[in-house]
Amino acid sequence: MRIDVVTIFPSYFAALDLSLMGRAQAQGLLSVGVHDLREWTDDRHRTVDDTPYGGGAGMVMRPDVWGRALDEVLTAPLPPREGTEPPSSGPPQGPRRVLALPTPSGTPLTQRMAEDLAGADQIVLACGRYEGIDQRVADHYRSEEHEVVEFSLGDYVLNGGEVAALVLIEAVGRLVEGVVGNPESLVEESYSTEGLLEYPAYTKPRSWRGMEVPEILLGGNHAAIARWRRDRSLVRTAHRRPDLVARLHTSHLDIQDREVLASAGRVVRPRRAEVLIRQAREGEARAVSELARATFPLACPAFLTEADIEAFAEDHLSESEFARMLADPDDHRVLVAQLKDGSQELIGYTLTILGGPDAMPAEMVRRGRLELGAAYLSKCYVSSDWHGSGVAGALLERAVADVAARGRNSQVALGTNIANKRARNFYRRHGFSLAGRRTFMVGEVANIDDVLVRNITVHQP
Ligand code: 6GU
């Protein structure tokens, strides 16, 4: 690839002789020509600029000087492309020459653009200074059926296009075949196909200033490492680049991806929204009770009657019952997931009873694997519209972390109906395992539940 730069500060581009770009030039993969714009001036003072028509501050670069420079550079012969035969039939194909103009009012430069430009035969960079280049220059070459890109680095102002030109040359140059030694290192990077930021990287020493390399990276479980890295990418992207989350292809996100995003406050289905997971407040007994009554029937087996369910709700899910629990946050932990939009709607909740040994329903404490004094996750529900959003998993992890932070319990236990496969898989995925069975009364009907436990010292990513 041939790159030509026209500038009034050619020495800026000495940096291109260093490192990867320097080696690429030495190997003939890239050929870079830097030209002083003043070579094309025709007055004693080598003037390149003048005052703006219409008034205003600063100076504008003259189109006549730029026109002479660009005509010459854009028509200079190019070496034939290596490895490509000229087409034997059809119209003769000229080389692809792109005129790139750095300007703060240009299109933001992206990896997509860099990938596209890596296929050009020649890129000519016209570096403006002062208040820019007379607009007719870009318009002229565009109308001459040249490819013209006016590009910007971002929403801030530089003194001129030189630094931006260096950025484009490096971003494009490293995509030219052979420039980067290991082409695989191009694949996993930020902004590649997936649209996620990169995961954090670590190297030796293993312990530095009291900070350890994450344990999971030290083992050889490649699937677990890949999952951990993906989680870190998702969390980073959610926090730093919500605009990228908004553009993710949601069909490429599995349920754990969605749970991780929800934990970081972003849900993508059934629609994109921000979500806040927090402790319920004392005044919210009614709202939580309404959510509890709406969601409880979702997990009940089909043979329960409405009357049974209603009787249960009256006893356990009433506003006064939640008011009682919310007034006692030492023993009753209620977390809610709330939409951060105009509706402020609660879409999910967990209820965990810490208590002492009494808090655990007695029938759950029989089997060997369940310790006395396990925290009891009594409820984990998400309203049906938001099933599959990841909010349930995010709530569950927060509830477990909340128990862990309180330091009184070494296990979390729960019961779930034996017929509820979905729930069982969900808890299994979150590190719960079967510890026994119990009967659970809903109204007059005895239900068989699996009792599941998770040790809270076991760290989940
Ligand atoms: Cl391409 N040029 C200038 N002068 N300022 C910029 C820029 C370009 N991109 C961001 N700021």
CSV table of N, CA and C in Angstrom, one decimal, residues 6 89 232 265-266 297:
chain,number,residue,atom,x,y,z
A,6,VAL,N,0.5,15.0,2.8
A,6,VAL,CA,0.8,16.4,2.5
A,6,VAL,C,0.6,17.3,3.7
A,89,SER,N,-10.6,-9.4,-18.6
A,89,SER,CA,-11.8,-8.9,-19.4
A,89,SER,C,-12.4,-7.8,-18.6
A,232,ARG,N,-15.9,-10.2,31.9
A,232,ARG,CA,-15.2,-8.9,32.1
A,232,ARG,C,-15.4,-8.0,30.9
A,265,GLY,N,-26.3,-3.4,35.2
A,265,GLY,CA,-27.4,-2.4,35.0
A,265,GLY,C,-27.9,-2.2,33.6
A,266,ARG,N,-27.6,-3.2,32.7
A,266,ARG,CA,-28.2,-3.0,31.3
A,266,ARG,C,-28.9,-4.3,31.0
A,297,PRO,N,-47.6,-17.0,41.2
A,297,PRO,CA,-48.3,-18.1,40.4
A,297,PRO,C,-47.5,-18.7,39.3
